[in-house]
Amino acid sequence: MAGVMTVLVSATISLTAQTTPSEDPKITQFRTRANAGDAVAQWSLGVLYENGSGVSQDYGQAVQWYRKAADQGYAPAQSKLGSLYAKGQGVPRDLAQAVQWYRKAAEQGDAAGQSEMGVAYANGQGVRQDYVQAAQWYRKAADQGYAQAQFNLGVLYENGTGVAQDFAGAAQWYRKSADQGDALAQANLGALYATGQGVPEDHAQALQWFRKAAEKGNAPAQSNLGLLYAKGQGTPKDYVEAEKWLILAAARTSGDSRNDIVAARDAVARALTPVQLAEAQKRAREWTEAFERK
């Protein structure tokens, strides 16, 4: 093998000379710094390889660069490395290893690592299931403004899991996450407004939050938005708009929950004229086409 490498040295040099100019100068700079041991640059290269940004997507390369930075104690890389272990991307899936790296990051105050520790404890992945621990880790990340942890903490408060049930607390955390654009939090906050749990019942507010989530493709929010239009709650009654959202929700839902949506969709359809039904179907189709172009 050493002889082969010797024979190919000149060809390798030639190939490098041809391909280097095509690489984004910023990536070349990251690579130079990473090879010199810069942990931030190593993490940055890992992100590029994980996402396929400016380089061919390569989870194996992502793991290698994350590990180099993680071994230097760089918390964002530790969290990322844990995520790849959890998903089995670039390495065999290993939830215990994932937790090990998440914990290293979390104990340094990394919000992503703290949030993932919460997920691990909530689901019993790599650790024994413990909702109290999950709530504690979610709160650490949520207090730093981490939207996913804020949503998950809201779920625990709504369900009374690991914490005392508190709908007002759930609404508070959902709102923090929803204000950052989290669709799941927006949908759940809308549901609290629709039912008056933790907040005054307010269908106009429910409509607003359902719409934000629905526009992001959240099927439960699309279904609830359609029902509000059908009932004229928080908005003038509009069967065409209701049918549009129920069509979209049905297309994105499977299992038993789809049956209720289909029943509502078909009930609204029976109240429409053929022209109105065609308009609702057209709106749903146009929404889908625009959404898929994003």
Tab-separated table of C-alpha atoms in Angstrom:
chain	number	residue	atom	x	y	z
A	1	MET	CA	0.000	0.000	0.000
A	2	ALA	CA	2.883	2.361	0.741
A	3	GLY	CA	4.136	1.803	-2.799
A	4	VAL	CA	0.751	2.665	-4.231
A	5	MET	CA	0.659	5.877	-2.266
A	6	THR	CA	4.107	6.770	-3.588
A	7	VAL	CA	3.009	6.185	-7.167
A	8	LEU	CA	-0.091	8.360	-6.721
A	9	VAL	CA	1.558	11.314	-4.998
A	10	SER	CA	1.866	13.409	-8.134
A	11	ALA	CA	-1.697	12.627	-9.205
A	12	THR	CA	-3.010	13.547	-5.767
A	13	ILE	CA	-1.183	16.854	-5.825
A	14	SER	CA	-2.592	17.594	-9.255
A	15	LEU	CA	-6.122	16.721	-8.175
A	16	THR	CA	-5.834	18.910	-5.090
A	17	ALA	CA	-4.661	21.798	-7.184
A	18	GLN	CA	-7.680	21.385	-9.457
A	19	THR	CA	-10.325	21.049	-6.733
A	20	THR	CA	-9.123	23.562	-4.118
A	21	PRO	CA	-10.249	26.657	-6.088
A	22	SER	CA	-13.816	25.283	-6.218
A	23	GLU	CA	-14.130	25.128	-2.442
A	24	ASP	CA	-15.689	28.129	-0.763
A	25	PRO	CA	-12.835	30.222	0.708
A	26	LYS	CA	-14.636	30.310	4.067
A	27	ILE	CA	-14.701	26.509	4.173
A	28	THR	CA	-11.022	26.373	3.242
A	29	GLN	CA	-10.346	28.786	6.095
A	30	PHE	CA	-12.344	26.620	8.513
A	31	ARG	CA	-10.430	23.549	7.331
A	32	THR	CA	-7.055	25.224	7.843
A	33	ARG	CA	-7.974	26.358	11.338
A	34	ALA	CA	-9.534	22.983	12.158
A	35	ASN	CA	-6.397	21.117	11.105
A	36	ALA	CA	-4.448	23.449	13.376
A	37	GLY	CA	-6.616	22.340	16.314
A	38	ASP	CA	-9.141	25.187	16.520
A	39	ALA	CA	-12.162	23.652	18.278
A	40	VAL	CA	-14.660	26.189	16.937
A	41	ALA	CA	-13.487	25.576	13.379
A	42	GLN	CA	-13.655	21.802	13.937
A	43	TRP	CA	-17.237	22.159	15.152
A	44	SER	CA	-18.048	24.416	12.196
A	45	LEU	CA	-16.722	21.842	9.745
A	46	GLY	CA	-18.779	19.196	11.495
A	47	VAL	CA	-21.920	21.296	11.026
A	48	LEU	CA	-21.134	21.766	7.333
A	49	TYR	CA	-20.649	18.037	6.787
A	50	GLU	CA	-23.737	17.129	8.807
A	51	ASN	CA	-25.938	19.504	6.823
A	52	GLY	CA	-24.219	19.165	3.448
A	53	SER	CA	-23.620	22.917	3.332
A	54	GLY	CA	-20.903	23.759	0.819
A	55	VAL	CA	-19.603	20.172	1.007
A	56	SER	CA	-21.094	16.782	0.245
A	57	GLN	CA	-23.137	15.573	3.206
A	58	ASP	CA	-21.017	13.098	5.133
A	59	TYR	CA	-22.052	12.063	8.638
A	60	GLY	CA	-18.807	10.150	9.120
A	61	GLN	CA	-16.819	13.334	8.529
A	62	ALA	CA	-19.213	15.241	10.782
A	63	VAL	CA	-18.571	12.749	13.576
A	64	GLN	CA	-14.809	13.015	13.151
A	65	TRP	CA	-14.768	16.804	13.334
A	66	TYR	CA	-17.277	17.000	16.169
A	67	ARG	CA	-15.229	14.473	18.116
A	68	LYS	CA	-12.031	16.481	17.688
A	69	ALA	CA	-13.753	19.561	19.107
A	70	ALA	CA	-15.651	17.576	21.749
A	71	ASP	CA	-12.442	16.011	23.012
A	72	GLN	CA	-11.182	19.540	23.625
A	73	GLY	CA	-14.222	20.196	25.796
A	74	TYR	CA	-16.141	22.339	23.293
A	75	ALA	CA	-19.750	22.017	24.496
A	76	PRO	CA	-21.629	22.681	21.213
A	77	ALA	CA	-19.606	19.901	19.565
A	78	GLN	CA	-20.298	17.551	22.464
A	79	SER	CA	-24.010	18.158	22.075
A	80	LYS	CA	-23.845	17.620	18.313
A	81	LEU	CA	-21.841	14.431	18.711
A	82	GLY	CA	-24.433	13.160	21.162
A	83	SER	CA	-27.157	13.873	18.623
A	84	LEU	CA	-25.415	11.803	15.943
A	85	TYR	CA	-25.019	8.908	18.374
A	86	ALA	CA	-28.721	9.178	19.220
A	87	LYS	CA	-29.708	9.064	15.552
A	88	GLY	CA	-27.074	6.561	14.454
A	89	GLN	CA	-25.705	8.902	11.808
A	90	GLY	CA	-22.032	8.366	11.027
A	91	VAL	CA	-21.744	5.999	14.000
A	92	PRO	CA	-23.740	3.000	15.241
A	93	ARG	CA	-26.756	4.165	17.259
A	94	ASP	CA	-25.771	4.236	20.915
A	95	LEU	CA	-28.101	6.030	23.322
A	96	ALA	CA	-25.746	5.600	26.276
A	97	GLN	CA	-22.962	7.318	24.326
A	98	ALA	CA	-25.407	10.022	23.270
A	99	VAL	CA	-26.263	10.736	26.909
A	100	GLN	CA	-22.602	10.749	27.853
A	101	TRP	CA	-21.890	13.532	25.366
A	102	TYR	CA	-25.104	15.422	26.112
A	103	ARG	CA	-24.206	15.423	29.797
A	104	LYS	CA	-20.718	16.770	29.146
A	105	ALA	CA	-22.240	19.642	27.186
A	106	ALA	CA	-25.113	20.179	29.621
A	107	GLU	CA	-22.840	20.407	32.641
A	108	GLN	CA	-21.033	23.258	30.896
A	109	GLY	CA	-24.342	25.112	30.532
A	110	ASP	CA	-24.973	24.247	26.880
A	111	ALA	CA	-28.722	24.720	26.308
A	112	ALA	CA	-28.952	22.146	23.518
A	113	GLY	CA	-27.238	19.559	25.691
A	114	GLN	CA	-29.506	20.375	28.618
A	115	SER	CA	-32.591	20.067	26.435
A	116	GLU	CA	-31.444	16.717	25.070
A	117	MET	CA	-30.788	15.476	28.590
A	118	GLY	CA	-34.398	16.351	29.303
A	119	VAL	CA	-35.524	14.364	26.268
A	120	ALA	CA	-33.396	11.404	27.320
A	121	TYR	CA	-34.905	11.338	30.821
A	122	ALA	CA	-38.451	11.916	29.558
A	123	ASN	CA	-38.220	9.015	27.094
A	124	GLY	CA	-35.913	6.728	29.056
A	125	GLN	CA	-33.342	6.775	26.270
A	126	GLY	CA	-29.862	5.895	27.533
A	127	VAL	CA	-30.973	6.550	31.102
A	128	ARG	CA	-33.786	5.331	33.346
A	129	GLN	CA	-36.977	7.292	32.658
A	130	ASP	CA	-37.340	10.071	35.206
A	131	TYR	CA	-39.759	12.939	34.533
A	132	VAL	CA	-38.520	14.959	37.505
A	133	GLN	CA	-35.014	14.913	36.044
A	134	ALA	CA	-36.480	15.706	32.625
A	135	ALA	CA	-38.236	18.773	34.012
A	136	GLN	CA	-35.072	19.957	35.740
A	137	TRP	CA	-32.990	19.721	32.570
A	138	TYR	CA	-35.694	21.272	30.407
A	139	ARG	CA	-35.919	24.200	32.812
A	140	LYS	CA	-32.186	24.837	32.649
A	141	ALA	CA	-32.375	25.074	28.860
A	142	ALA	CA	-35.722	26.893	28.865
A	143	ASP	CA	-34.351	29.573	31.166
A	144	GLN	CA	-31.700	30.206	28.521
A	145	GLY	CA	-34.414	30.763	25.909
A	146	TYR	CA	-34.121	27.367	24.179
A	147	ALA	CA	-37.441	27.026	22.331
A	148	GLN	CA	-37.626	23.237	22.172
A	149	ALA	CA	-37.040	22.937	25.915
A	150	GLN	CA	-39.628	25.627	26.600
A	151	PHE	CA	-42.189	23.650	24.601
A	152	ASN	CA	-41.302	20.361	26.294
A	153	LEU	CA	-41.470	21.954	29.734
A	154	GLY	CA	-44.889	23.312	28.802
A	155	VAL	CA	-46.037	19.791	27.949
A	156	LEU	CA	-44.911	18.539	31.362
A	157	TYR	CA	-46.822	21.330	33.081
A	158	GLU	CA	-49.945	20.720	30.994
A	159	ASN	CA	-49.911	16.998	31.753
A	160	GLY	CA	-48.647	17.222	35.336
A	161	THR	CA	-45.710	14.971	34.552
A	162	GLY	CA	-42.615	15.477	36.717
A	163	VAL	CA	-44.166	18.711	37.999
A	164	ALA	CA	-47.512	19.672	39.528
A	165	GLN	CA	-50.117	20.188	36.798
A	166	ASP	CA	-50.307	23.891	36.032
A	167	PHE	CA	-52.099	25.091	32.903
A	168	ALA	CA	-50.999	28.679	33.474
A	169	GLY	CA	-47.400	27.470	33.697
A	170	ALA	CA	-47.909	25.467	30.519
A	171	ALA	CA	-49.288	28.537	28.733
A	172	GLN	CA	-46.329	30.607	29.919
A	173	TRP	CA	-43.766	28.189	28.505
A	174	TYR	CA	-45.712	27.545	25.319
A	175	ARG	CA	-45.875	31.280	24.704
A	176	LYS	CA	-42.132	31.721	25.140
A	177	SER	CA	-41.517	28.950	22.619
A	178	ALA	CA	-44.329	30.062	20.309
A	179	ASP	CA	-42.953	33.591	20.197
A	180	GLN	CA	-39.766	32.065	18.763
A	181	GLY	CA	-41.767	30.376	15.997
A	182	ASP	CA	-42.096	26.837	17.346
A	183	ALA	CA	-45.124	25.341	15.553
A	184	LEU	CA	-45.875	22.728	18.204
A	185	ALA	CA	-45.937	25.381	20.909
A	186	GLN	CA	-48.120	27.630	18.766
A	187	ALA	CA	-50.607	24.788	18.237
A	188	ASN	CA	-50.718	23.906	21.937
A	189	LEU	CA	-51.074	27.523	22.989
A	190	GLY	CA	-53.959	27.843	20.560
A	191	ALA	CA	-55.598	24.817	22.152
A	192	LEU	CA	-55.316	26.371	25.620
A	193	TYR	CA	-56.995	29.551	24.376
A	194	ALA	CA	-59.718	27.493	22.675
A	195	THR	CA	-60.530	25.657	25.908
A	196	GLY	CA	-59.732	28.394	28.430
A	197	GLN	CA	-57.138	26.355	30.287
A	198	GLY	CA	-54.453	28.473	31.941
A	199	VAL	CA	-55.621	31.525	29.964
A	200	PRO	CA	-59.020	33.186	29.464
A	201	GLU	CA	-61.006	31.441	26.724
A	202	ASP	CA	-60.440	33.495	23.603
A	203	HIS	CA	-61.239	32.030	20.201
A	204	ALA	CA	-59.692	34.973	18.371
A	205	GLN	CA	-56.385	34.273	20.101
A	206	ALA	CA	-56.813	30.562	19.436
A	207	LEU	CA	-57.367	31.317	15.759
A	208	GLN	CA	-54.248	33.464	15.640
A	209	TRP	CA	-52.009	30.779	17.147
A	210	PHE	CA	-53.563	27.944	15.171
A	211	ARG	CA	-52.971	29.911	11.974
A	212	LYS	CA	-49.295	30.468	12.770
A	213	ALA	CA	-48.785	26.732	13.327
A	214	ALA	CA	-51.027	25.737	10.415
A	215	GLU	CA	-48.996	27.835	8.003
A	216	LYS	CA	-45.945	25.826	9.086
A	217	GLY	CA	-47.709	22.582	8.156
A	218	ASN	CA	-48.842	21.496	11.632
A	219	ALA	CA	-51.788	19.159	10.965
A	220	PRO	CA	-53.565	19.431	14.363
A	221	ALA	CA	-53.476	23.224	14.068
A	222	GLN	CA	-54.821	23.012	10.511
A	223	SER	CA	-57.686	20.836	11.735
A	224	ASN	CA	-58.495	23.138	14.658
A	225	LEU	CA	-58.273	26.197	12.425
A	226	GLY	CA	-60.726	24.580	10.028
A	227	LEU	CA	-63.139	23.840	12.865
A	228	LEU	CA	-63.022	27.443	14.092
A	229	TYR	CA	-63.897	28.661	10.592
A	230	ALA	CA	-66.689	26.097	10.352
A	231	LYS	CA	-68.185	27.153	13.706
A	232	GLY	CA	-67.530	30.876	13.267
A	233	GLN	CA	-65.536	31.044	16.490
A	234	GLY	CA	-63.042	33.897	16.650
A	235	THR	CA	-63.851	34.718	13.022
A	236	PRO	CA	-66.889	35.020	10.781
A	237	LYS	CA	-68.122	31.604	9.663
A	238	ASP	CA	-66.432	30.601	6.400
A	239	TYR	CA	-67.092	27.085	5.137
A	240	VAL	CA	-64.788	27.441	2.138
A	241	GLU	CA	-61.808	28.363	4.319
A	242	ALA	CA	-62.815	25.678	6.809
A	243	GLU	CA	-62.848	23.044	4.075
A	244	LYS	CA	-59.452	24.181	2.794
A	245	TRP	CA	-57.811	23.656	6.179
A	246	LEU	CA	-59.599	20.375	6.848
A	247	ILE	CA	-58.477	19.043	3.451
A	248	LEU	CA	-54.899	19.955	4.337
A	249	ALA	CA	-55.133	18.446	7.828
A	250	ALA	CA	-56.593	15.182	6.510
A	251	ALA	CA	-53.771	14.890	3.979
A	252	ARG	CA	-51.179	15.193	6.766
A	253	THR	CA	-52.774	12.920	9.346
A	254	SER	CA	-52.826	9.146	9.630
A	255	GLY	CA	-54.301	6.597	12.014
A	256	ASP	CA	-57.462	6.878	14.055
A	257	SER	CA	-57.185	10.651	14.502
A	258	ARG	CA	-57.605	11.065	10.749
A	259	ASN	CA	-61.112	9.628	10.896
A	260	ASP	CA	-62.470	12.568	12.895
A	261	ILE	CA	-60.821	15.057	10.555
A	262	VAL	CA	-62.203	13.311	7.485
A	263	ALA	CA	-65.677	13.265	9.045
A	264	ALA	CA	-65.485	17.018	9.707
A	265	ARG	CA	-64.112	17.671	6.218
A	266	ASP	CA	-66.907	15.710	4.596
A	267	ALA	CA	-69.556	17.355	6.769
A	268	VAL	CA	-68.378	20.805	5.720
A	269	ALA	CA	-68.195	19.685	2.084
A	270	ARG	CA	-71.874	18.749	2.175
A	271	ALA	CA	-72.704	22.343	3.147
A	272	LEU	CA	-70.885	23.723	0.105
A	273	THR	CA	-72.081	24.241	-3.446
A	274	PRO	CA	-69.988	22.524	-6.150
A	275	VAL	CA	-68.411	25.883	-6.978
A	276	GLN	CA	-67.518	26.531	-3.349
A	277	LEU	CA	-66.072	23.035	-2.923
A	278	ALA	CA	-63.953	23.500	-6.030
A	279	GLU	CA	-62.695	26.804	-4.610
A	280	ALA	CA	-61.764	25.170	-1.296
A	281	GLN	CA	-59.914	22.386	-3.106
A	282	LYS	CA	-58.124	24.970	-5.261
A	283	ARG	CA	-57.013	26.925	-2.193
A	284	ALA	CA	-55.730	23.746	-0.545
A	285	ARG	CA	-53.836	22.773	-3.677
A	286	GLU	CA	-52.275	26.222	-4.043
A	287	TRP	CA	-51.285	26.264	-0.376
A	288	THR	CA	-49.613	22.879	-0.735
A	289	GLU	CA	-47.718	23.941	-3.855
A	290	ALA	CA	-46.465	27.107	-2.150
A	291	PHE	CA	-45.529	25.215	1.023
A	292	GLU	CA	-43.548	22.606	-0.896
A	293	ARG	CA	-41.590	25.343	-2.686
A	294	LYS	CA	-40.312	26.754	0.605
